[in-house]
Coordinates of N, CA and C in Angstrom, one line a residue:
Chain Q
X1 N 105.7 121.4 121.3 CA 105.2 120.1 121.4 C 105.4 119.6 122.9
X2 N 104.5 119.0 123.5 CA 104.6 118.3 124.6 C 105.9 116.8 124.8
X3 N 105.7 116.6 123.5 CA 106.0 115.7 123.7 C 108.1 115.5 123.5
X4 N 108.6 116.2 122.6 CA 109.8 116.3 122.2 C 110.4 116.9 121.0
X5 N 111.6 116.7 120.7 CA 111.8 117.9 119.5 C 112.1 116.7 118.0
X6 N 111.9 117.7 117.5 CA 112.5 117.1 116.2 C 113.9 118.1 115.4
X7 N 114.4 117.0 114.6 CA 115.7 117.6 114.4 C 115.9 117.2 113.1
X8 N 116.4 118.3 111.8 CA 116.1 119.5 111.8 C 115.0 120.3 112.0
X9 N 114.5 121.3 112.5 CA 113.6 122.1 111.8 C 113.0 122.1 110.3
X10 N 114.1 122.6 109.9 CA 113.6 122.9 108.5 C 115.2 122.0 107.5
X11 N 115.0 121.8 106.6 CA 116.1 120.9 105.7 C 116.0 120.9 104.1
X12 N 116.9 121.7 103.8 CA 116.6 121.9 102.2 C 117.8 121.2 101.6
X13 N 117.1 120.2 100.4 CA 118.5 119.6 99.6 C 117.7 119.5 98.4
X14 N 118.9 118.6 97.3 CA 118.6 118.3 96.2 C 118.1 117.2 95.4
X15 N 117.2 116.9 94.6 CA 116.9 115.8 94.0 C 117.6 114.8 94.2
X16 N 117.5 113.9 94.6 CA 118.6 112.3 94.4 C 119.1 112.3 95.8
X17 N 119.6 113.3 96.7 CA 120.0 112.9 98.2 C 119.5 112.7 98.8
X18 N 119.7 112.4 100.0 CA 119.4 111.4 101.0 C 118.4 112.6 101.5
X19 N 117.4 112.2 102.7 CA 117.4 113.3 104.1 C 117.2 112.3 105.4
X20 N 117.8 113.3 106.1 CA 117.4 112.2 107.6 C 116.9 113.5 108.5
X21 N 115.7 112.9 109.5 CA 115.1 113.5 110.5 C 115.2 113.0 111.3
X22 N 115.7 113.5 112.4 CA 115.6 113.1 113.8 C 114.3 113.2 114.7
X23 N 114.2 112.7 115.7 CA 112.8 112.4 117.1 C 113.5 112.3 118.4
X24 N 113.1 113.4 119.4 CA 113.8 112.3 120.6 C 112.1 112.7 121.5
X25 N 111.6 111.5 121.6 CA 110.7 111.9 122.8 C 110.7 111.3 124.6
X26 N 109.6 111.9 125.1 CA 110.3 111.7 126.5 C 110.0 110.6 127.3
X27 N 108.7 110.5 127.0 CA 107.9 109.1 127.9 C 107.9 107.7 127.1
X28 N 107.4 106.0 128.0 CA 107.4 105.0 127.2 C 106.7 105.0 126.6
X29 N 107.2 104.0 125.0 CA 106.0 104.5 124.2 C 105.5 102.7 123.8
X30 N 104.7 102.5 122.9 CA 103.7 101.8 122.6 C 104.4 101.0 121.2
X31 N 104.4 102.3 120.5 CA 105.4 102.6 119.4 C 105.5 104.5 118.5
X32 N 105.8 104.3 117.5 CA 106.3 105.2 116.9 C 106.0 105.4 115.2
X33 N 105.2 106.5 115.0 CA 104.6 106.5 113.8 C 105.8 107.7 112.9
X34 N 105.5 107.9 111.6 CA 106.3 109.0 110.7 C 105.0 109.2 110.1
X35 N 104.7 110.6 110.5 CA 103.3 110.9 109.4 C 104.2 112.6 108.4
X36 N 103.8 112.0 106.9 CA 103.6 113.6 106.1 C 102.3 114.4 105.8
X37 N 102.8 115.8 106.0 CA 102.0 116.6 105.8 C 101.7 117.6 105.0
X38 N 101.3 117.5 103.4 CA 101.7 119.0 102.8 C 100.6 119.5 103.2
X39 N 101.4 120.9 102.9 CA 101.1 121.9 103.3 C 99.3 122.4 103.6
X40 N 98.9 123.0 105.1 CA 97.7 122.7 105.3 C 96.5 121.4 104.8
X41 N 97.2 120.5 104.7 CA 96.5 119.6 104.3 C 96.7 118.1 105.3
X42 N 95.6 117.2 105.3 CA 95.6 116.3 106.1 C 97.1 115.6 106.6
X43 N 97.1 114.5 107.3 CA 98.6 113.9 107.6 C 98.1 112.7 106.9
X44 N 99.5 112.4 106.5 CA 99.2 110.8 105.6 C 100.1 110.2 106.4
X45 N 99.8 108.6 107.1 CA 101.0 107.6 107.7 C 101.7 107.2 106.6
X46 N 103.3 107.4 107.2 CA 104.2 106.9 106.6 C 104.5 105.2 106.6
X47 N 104.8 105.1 108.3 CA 105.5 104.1 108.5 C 105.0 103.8 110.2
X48 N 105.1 102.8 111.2 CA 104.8 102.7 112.2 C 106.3 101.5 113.1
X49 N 106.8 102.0 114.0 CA 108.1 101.0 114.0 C 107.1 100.9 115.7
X50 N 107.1 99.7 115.7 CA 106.8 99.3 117.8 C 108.1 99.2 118.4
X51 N 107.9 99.5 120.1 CA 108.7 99.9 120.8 C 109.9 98.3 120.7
X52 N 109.9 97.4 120.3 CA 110.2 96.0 120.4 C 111.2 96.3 119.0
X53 N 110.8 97.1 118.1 CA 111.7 96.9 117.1 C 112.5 98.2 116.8
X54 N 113.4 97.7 116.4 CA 114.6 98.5 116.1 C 115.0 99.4 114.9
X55 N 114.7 98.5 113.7 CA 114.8 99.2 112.2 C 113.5 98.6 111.5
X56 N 113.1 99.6 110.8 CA 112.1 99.2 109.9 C 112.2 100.2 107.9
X57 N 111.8 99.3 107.1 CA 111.8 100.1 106.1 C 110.6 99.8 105.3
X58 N 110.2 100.7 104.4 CA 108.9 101.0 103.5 C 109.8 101.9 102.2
X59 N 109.8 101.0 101.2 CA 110.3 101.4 100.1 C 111.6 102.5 100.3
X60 N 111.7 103.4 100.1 CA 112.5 104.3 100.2 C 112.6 105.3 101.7
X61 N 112.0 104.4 102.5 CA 111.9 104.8 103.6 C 112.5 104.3 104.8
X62 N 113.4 104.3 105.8 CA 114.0 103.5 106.6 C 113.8 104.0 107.8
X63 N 113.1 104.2 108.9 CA 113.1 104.1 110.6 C 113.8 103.0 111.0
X64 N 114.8 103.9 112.5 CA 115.3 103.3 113.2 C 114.9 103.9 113.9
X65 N 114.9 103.0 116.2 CA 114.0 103.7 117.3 C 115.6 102.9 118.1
X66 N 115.6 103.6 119.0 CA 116.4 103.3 119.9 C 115.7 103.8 121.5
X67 N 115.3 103.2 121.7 CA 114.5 102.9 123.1 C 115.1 103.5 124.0
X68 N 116.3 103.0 124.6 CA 117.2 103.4 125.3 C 117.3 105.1 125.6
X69 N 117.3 105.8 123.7 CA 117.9 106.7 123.7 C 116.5 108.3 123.4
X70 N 115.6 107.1 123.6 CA 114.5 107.5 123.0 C 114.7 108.5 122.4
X71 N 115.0 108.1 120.8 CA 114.9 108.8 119.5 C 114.9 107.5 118.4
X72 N 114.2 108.3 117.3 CA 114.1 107.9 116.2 C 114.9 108.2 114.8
X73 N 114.8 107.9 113.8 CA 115.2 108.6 112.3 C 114.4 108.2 111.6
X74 N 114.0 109.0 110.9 CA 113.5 108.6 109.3 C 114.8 109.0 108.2
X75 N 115.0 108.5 107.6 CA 116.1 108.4 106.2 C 115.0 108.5 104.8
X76 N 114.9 109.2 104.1 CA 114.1 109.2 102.7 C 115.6 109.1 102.1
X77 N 115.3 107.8 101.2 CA 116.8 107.8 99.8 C 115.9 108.2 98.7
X78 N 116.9 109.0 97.9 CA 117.2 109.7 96.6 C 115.4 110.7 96.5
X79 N 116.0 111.5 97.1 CA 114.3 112.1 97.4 C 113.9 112.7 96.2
X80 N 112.9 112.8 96.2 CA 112.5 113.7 94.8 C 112.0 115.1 95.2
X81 N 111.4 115.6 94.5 CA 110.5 117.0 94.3 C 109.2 116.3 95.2
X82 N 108.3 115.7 94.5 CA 107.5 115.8 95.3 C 107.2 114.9 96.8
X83 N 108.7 114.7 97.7 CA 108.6 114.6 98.8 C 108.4 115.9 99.7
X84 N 108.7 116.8 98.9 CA 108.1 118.1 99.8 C 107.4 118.0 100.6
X85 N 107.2 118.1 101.8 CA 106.4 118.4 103.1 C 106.8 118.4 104.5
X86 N 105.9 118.6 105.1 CA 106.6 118.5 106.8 C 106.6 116.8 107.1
X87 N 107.2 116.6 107.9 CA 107.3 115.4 108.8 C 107.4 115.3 110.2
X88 N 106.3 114.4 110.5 CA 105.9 114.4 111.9 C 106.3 113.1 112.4
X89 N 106.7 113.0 113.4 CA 107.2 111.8 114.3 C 106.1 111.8 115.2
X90 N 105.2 110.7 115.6 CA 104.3 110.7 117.0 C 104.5 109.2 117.3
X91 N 104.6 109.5 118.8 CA 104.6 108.4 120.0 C 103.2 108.0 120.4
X92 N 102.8 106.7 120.4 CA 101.8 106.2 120.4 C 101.5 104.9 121.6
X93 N 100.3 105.3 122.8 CA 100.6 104.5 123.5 C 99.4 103.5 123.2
X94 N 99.6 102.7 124.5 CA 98.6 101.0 123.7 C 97.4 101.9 123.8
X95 N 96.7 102.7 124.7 CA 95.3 103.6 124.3 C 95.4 103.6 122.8
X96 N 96.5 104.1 122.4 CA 95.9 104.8 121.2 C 96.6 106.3 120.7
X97 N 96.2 107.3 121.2 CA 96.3 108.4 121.1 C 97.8 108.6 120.5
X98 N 97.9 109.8 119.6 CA 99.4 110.0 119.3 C 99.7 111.8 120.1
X99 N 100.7 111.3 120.1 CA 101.4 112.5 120.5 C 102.7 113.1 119.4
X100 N 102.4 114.4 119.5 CA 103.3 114.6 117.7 C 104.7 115.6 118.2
X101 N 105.4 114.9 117.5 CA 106.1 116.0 117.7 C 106.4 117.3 116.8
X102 N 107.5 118.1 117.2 CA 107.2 119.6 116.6 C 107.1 119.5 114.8
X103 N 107.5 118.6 114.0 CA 107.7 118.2 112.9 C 109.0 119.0 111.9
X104 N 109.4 118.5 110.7 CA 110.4 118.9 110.1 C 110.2 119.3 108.8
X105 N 110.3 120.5 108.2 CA 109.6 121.0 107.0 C 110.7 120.8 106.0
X106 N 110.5 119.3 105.0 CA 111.5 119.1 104.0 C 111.5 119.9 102.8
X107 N 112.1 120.5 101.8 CA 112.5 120.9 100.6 C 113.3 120.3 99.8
X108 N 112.9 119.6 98.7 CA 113.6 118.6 97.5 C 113.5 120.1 96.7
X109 N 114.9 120.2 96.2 CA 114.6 121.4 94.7 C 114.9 120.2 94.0
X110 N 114.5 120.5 92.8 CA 114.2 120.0 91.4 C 115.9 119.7 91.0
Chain N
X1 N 89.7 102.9 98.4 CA 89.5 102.3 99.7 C 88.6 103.9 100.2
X2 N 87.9 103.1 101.3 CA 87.0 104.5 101.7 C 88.1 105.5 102.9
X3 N 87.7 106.8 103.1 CA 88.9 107.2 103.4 C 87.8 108.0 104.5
X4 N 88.5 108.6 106.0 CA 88.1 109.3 106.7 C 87.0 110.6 106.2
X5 N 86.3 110.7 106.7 CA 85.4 112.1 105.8 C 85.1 113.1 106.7
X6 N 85.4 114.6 107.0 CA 85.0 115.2 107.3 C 84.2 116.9 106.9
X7 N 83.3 116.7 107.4 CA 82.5 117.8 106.7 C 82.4 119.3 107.9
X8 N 82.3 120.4 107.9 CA 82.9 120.8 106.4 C 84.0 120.9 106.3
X9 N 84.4 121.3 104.7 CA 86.1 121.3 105.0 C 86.6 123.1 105.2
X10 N 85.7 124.3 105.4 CA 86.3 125.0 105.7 C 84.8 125.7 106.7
X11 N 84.9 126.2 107.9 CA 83.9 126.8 108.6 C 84.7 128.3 109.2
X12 N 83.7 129.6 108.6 CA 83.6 130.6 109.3 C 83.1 131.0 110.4
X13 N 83.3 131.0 111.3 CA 82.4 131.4 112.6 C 82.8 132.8 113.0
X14 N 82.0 133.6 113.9 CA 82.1 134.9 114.6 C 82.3 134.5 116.2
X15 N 83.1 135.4 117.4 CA 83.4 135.0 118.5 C 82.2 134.8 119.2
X16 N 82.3 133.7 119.7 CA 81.1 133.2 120.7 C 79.8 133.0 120.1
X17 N 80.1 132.8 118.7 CA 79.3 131.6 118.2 C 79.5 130.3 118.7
X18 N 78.3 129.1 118.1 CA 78.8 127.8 118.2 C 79.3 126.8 116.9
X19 N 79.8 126.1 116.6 CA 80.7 125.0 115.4 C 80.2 123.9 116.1
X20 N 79.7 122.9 114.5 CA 79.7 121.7 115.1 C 80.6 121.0 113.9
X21 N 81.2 119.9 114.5 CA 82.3 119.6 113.3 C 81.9 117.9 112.8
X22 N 81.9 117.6 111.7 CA 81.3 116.0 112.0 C 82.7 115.3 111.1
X23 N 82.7 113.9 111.5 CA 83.5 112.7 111.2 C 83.2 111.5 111.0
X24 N 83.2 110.9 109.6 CA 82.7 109.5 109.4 C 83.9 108.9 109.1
X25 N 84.2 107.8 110.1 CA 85.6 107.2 110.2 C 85.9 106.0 109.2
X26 N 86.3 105.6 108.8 CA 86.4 104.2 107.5 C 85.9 102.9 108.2
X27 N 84.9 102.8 107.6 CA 84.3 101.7 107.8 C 84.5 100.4 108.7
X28 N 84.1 99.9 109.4 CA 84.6 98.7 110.6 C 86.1 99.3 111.4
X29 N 86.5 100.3 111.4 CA 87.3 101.3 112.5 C 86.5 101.4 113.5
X30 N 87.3 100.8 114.7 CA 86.4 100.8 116.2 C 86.8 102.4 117.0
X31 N 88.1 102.9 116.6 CA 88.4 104.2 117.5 C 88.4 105.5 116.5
X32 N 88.0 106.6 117.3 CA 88.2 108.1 116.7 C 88.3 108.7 117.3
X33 N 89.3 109.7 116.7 CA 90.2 110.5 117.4 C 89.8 112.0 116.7
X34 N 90.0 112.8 117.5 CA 90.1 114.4 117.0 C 91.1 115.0 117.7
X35 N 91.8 115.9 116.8 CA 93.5 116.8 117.0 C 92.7 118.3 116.5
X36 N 93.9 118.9 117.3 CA 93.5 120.6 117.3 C 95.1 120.7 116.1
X37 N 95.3 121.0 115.0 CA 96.6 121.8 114.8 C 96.2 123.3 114.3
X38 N 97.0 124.5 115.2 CA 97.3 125.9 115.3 C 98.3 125.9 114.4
X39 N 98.1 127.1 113.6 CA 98.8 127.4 112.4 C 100.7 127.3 112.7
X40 N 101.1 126.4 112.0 CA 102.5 126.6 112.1 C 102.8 125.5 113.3
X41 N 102.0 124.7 114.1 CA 102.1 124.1 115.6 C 101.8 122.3 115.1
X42 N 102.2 122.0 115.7 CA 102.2 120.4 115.2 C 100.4 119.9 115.9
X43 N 100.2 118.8 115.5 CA 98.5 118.8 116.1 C 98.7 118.3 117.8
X44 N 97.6 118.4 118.4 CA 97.6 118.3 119.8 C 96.2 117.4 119.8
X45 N 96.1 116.3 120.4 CA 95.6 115.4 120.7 C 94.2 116.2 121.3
X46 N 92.7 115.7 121.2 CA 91.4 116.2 121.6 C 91.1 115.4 122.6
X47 N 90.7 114.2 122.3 CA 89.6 113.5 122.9 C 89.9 112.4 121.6
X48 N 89.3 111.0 122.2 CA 89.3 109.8 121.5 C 87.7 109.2 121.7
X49 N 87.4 108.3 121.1 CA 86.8 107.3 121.1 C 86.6 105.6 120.4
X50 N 86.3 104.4 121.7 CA 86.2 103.7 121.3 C 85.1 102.8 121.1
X51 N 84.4 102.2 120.3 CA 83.1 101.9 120.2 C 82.1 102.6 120.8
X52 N 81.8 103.6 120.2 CA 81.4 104.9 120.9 C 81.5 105.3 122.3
X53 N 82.4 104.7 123.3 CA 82.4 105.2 124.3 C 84.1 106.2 124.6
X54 N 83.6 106.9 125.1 CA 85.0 108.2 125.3 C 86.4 107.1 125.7
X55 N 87.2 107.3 125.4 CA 88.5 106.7 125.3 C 89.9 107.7 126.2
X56 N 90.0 108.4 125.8 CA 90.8 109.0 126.7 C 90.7 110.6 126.3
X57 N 91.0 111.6 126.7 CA 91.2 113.3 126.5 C 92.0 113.6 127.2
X58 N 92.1 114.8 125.7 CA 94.2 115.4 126.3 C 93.0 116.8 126.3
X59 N 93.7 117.9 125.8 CA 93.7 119.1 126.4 C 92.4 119.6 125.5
X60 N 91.4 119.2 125.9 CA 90.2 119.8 125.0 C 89.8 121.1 126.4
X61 N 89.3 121.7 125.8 CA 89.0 122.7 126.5 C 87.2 122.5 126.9
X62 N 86.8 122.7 128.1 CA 85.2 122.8 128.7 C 84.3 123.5 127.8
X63 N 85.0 124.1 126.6 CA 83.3 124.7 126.2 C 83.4 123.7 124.4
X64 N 84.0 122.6 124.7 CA 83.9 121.6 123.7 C 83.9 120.6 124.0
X65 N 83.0 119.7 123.3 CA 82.4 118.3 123.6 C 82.5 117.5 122.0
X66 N 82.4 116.3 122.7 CA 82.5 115.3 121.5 C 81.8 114.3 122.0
X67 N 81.0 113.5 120.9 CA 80.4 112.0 120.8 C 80.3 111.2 119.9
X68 N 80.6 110.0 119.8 CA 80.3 108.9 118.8 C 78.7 108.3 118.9
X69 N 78.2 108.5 117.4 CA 76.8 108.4 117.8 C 76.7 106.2 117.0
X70 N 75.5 106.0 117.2 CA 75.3 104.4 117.4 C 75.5 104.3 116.1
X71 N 76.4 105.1 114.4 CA 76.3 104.5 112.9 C 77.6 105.0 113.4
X72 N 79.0 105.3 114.3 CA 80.0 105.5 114.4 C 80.6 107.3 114.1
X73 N 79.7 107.6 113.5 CA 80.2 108.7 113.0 C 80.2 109.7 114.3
X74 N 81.2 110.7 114.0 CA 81.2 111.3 115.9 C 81.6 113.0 115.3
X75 N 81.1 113.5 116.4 CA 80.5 115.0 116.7 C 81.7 116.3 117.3
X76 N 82.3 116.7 117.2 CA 83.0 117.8 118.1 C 81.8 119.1 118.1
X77 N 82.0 119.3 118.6 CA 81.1 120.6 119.5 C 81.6 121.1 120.2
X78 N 82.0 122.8 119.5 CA 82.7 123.9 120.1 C 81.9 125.0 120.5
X79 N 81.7 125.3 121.6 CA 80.6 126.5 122.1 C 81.5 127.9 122.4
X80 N 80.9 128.7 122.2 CA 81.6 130.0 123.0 C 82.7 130.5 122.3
X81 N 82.9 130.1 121.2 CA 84.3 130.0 120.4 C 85.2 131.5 120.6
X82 N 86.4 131.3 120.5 CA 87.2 132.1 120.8 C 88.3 132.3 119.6
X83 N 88.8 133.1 119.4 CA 90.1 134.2 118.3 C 90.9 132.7 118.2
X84 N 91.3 132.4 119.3 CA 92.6 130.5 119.7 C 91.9 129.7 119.4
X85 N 90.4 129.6 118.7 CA 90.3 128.8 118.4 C 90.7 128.4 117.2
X86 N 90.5 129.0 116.0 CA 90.9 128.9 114.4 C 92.5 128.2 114.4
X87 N 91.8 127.1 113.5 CA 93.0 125.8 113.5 C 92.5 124.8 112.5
X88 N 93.0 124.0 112.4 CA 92.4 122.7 111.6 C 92.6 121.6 112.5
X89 N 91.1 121.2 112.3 CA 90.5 120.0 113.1 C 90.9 118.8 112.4
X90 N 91.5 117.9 113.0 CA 91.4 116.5 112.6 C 90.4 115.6 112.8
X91 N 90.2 115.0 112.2 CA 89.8 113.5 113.1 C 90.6 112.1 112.3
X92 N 90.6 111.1 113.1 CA 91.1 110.1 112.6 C 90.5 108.5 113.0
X93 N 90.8 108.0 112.5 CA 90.0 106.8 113.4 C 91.3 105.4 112.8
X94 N 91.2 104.3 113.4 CA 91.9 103.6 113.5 C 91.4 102.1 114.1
X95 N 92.1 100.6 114.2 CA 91.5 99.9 114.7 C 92.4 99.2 115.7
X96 N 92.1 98.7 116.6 CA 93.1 98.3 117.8 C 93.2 96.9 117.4
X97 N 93.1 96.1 116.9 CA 93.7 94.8 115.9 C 93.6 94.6 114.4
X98 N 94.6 93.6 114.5 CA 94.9 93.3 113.4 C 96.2 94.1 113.0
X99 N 96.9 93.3 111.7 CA 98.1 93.9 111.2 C 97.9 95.4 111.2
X100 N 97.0 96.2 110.9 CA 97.1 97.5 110.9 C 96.7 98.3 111.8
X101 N 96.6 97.8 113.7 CA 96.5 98.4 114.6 C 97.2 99.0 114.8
X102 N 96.7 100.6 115.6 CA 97.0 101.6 115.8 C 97.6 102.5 115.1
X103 N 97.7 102.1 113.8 CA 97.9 103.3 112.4 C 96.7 104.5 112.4
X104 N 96.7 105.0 112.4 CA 95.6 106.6 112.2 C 95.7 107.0 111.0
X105 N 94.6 106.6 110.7 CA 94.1 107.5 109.1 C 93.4 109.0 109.2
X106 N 94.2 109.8 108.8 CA 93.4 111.3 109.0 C 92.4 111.3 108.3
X107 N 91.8 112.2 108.2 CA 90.6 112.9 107.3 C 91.6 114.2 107.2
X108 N 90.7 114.7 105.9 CA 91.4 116.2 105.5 C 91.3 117.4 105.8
X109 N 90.4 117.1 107.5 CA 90.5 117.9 108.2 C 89.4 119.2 107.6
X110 N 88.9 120.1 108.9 CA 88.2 121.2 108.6 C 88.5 122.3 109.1
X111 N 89.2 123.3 108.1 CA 89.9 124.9 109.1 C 89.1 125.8 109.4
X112 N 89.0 125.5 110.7 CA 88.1 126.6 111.2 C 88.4 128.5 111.4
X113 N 88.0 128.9 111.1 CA 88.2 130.5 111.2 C 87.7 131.3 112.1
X114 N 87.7 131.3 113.1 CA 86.9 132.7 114.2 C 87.3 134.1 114.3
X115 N 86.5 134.8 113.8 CA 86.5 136.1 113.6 C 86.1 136.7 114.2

């Protein structure tokens, strides 16, 4: 990715726990999207936090952005099975365009 | 709700054939966007557009072009195609106001195969 890493790679847990992903990108941004993606299949938006805010949540979903430190988190509480997929973090400037980063391939077992 | 549409959703091509890839963006969406994702690689930004006129481009390569034609729907055109090319094409489109500016709705994308 051009843009920065994401952290974990890959993350395997169990039904009901938490997961958190990390973002650190490099340039100013506009703001900051969370997109999922199963497997070869389209990207669905998660959530979108702008560079002005700090924490945001969407049901079971919580983004925090720290500007400063430019990085992000997504938090999924009590995950299930079918949160299975990758997660993509993209930086988004007032153009438009997203920039993605490497993404994080989640695993909920049953 | 109407959702991004891209046709087709799988294309075989031979090397140095040509692909032409189409996108009908959701309805009153003023921008569209197309991404390259390489298997296992996160997507990489194409080219954009806003009210049919070109918007900005990242790393599209010269033997591919894109247009938004006057009903919105917009064109990728890949010529000369190459082995690096096979990937799945995005498009997305999005609107620059209102509460839901700058969110990007994908389409489900078309995997291209060059053989």
């Amino acid at each position: 990715s051009q843009q920065g890493e994401e952290d974990p790679q890959a993350l395997s847990i169990q039904e009901g726990e938490n997961a958190t992903m990390n973002c650190s990108y490099k340039t100013s941004i506009n703001n900051l999207q969370w997109y999922r993606q199963n497997s070869g299949r389209g990207l669905v938006h998660l959530i979108l936090i702008r560079s002005n805010e700090r924490e945001k949540h969407s049901g079971r979903l919580r983004v925090t952005l720290d500007t400063s430190k430019k990085s992000s988190s997504l938090l999924i509480t009590a995950s299930r099975a079918a949160d299975t997929a990758s997660y993509f973090c993209a930086t988004g400037t007032s153009y438009g365009k997203l920039t993605f980063g490497q993404g994080t391939i989640l695993t909920v077992h049953p | 709700a109407a959702g991004v549409i891209q046709s087709p959703r799988h294309l075989i091509k031979e090397k140095r054939e040509t692909a032409t890839l189409k996108c009908y963006p959701i309805p009153r969406h003023d921008t569209v966007y197309w991404y390259q994702q390489g298997p296992g690689q996160d997507p990489q930004f194409l080219i954009s557009f806003y009210e049919k006129m070109q918007s900005d481009k990242g790393s599209i390569p010269d033997r591919f072009s894109a247009q938004q034609f006057s009903d919105y729907h917009s064109e990728l055109n890949m010529s000369s195609l190459e082995l690096g090319d096979s990937a799945l094409y995005f498009c997305a489109s999005s609107l620059t106001q209102g509460l839901t500016k700058n969110i990007q709705y994908f389409g489900a994308g078309t995997r291209l195969s060059v053989l």
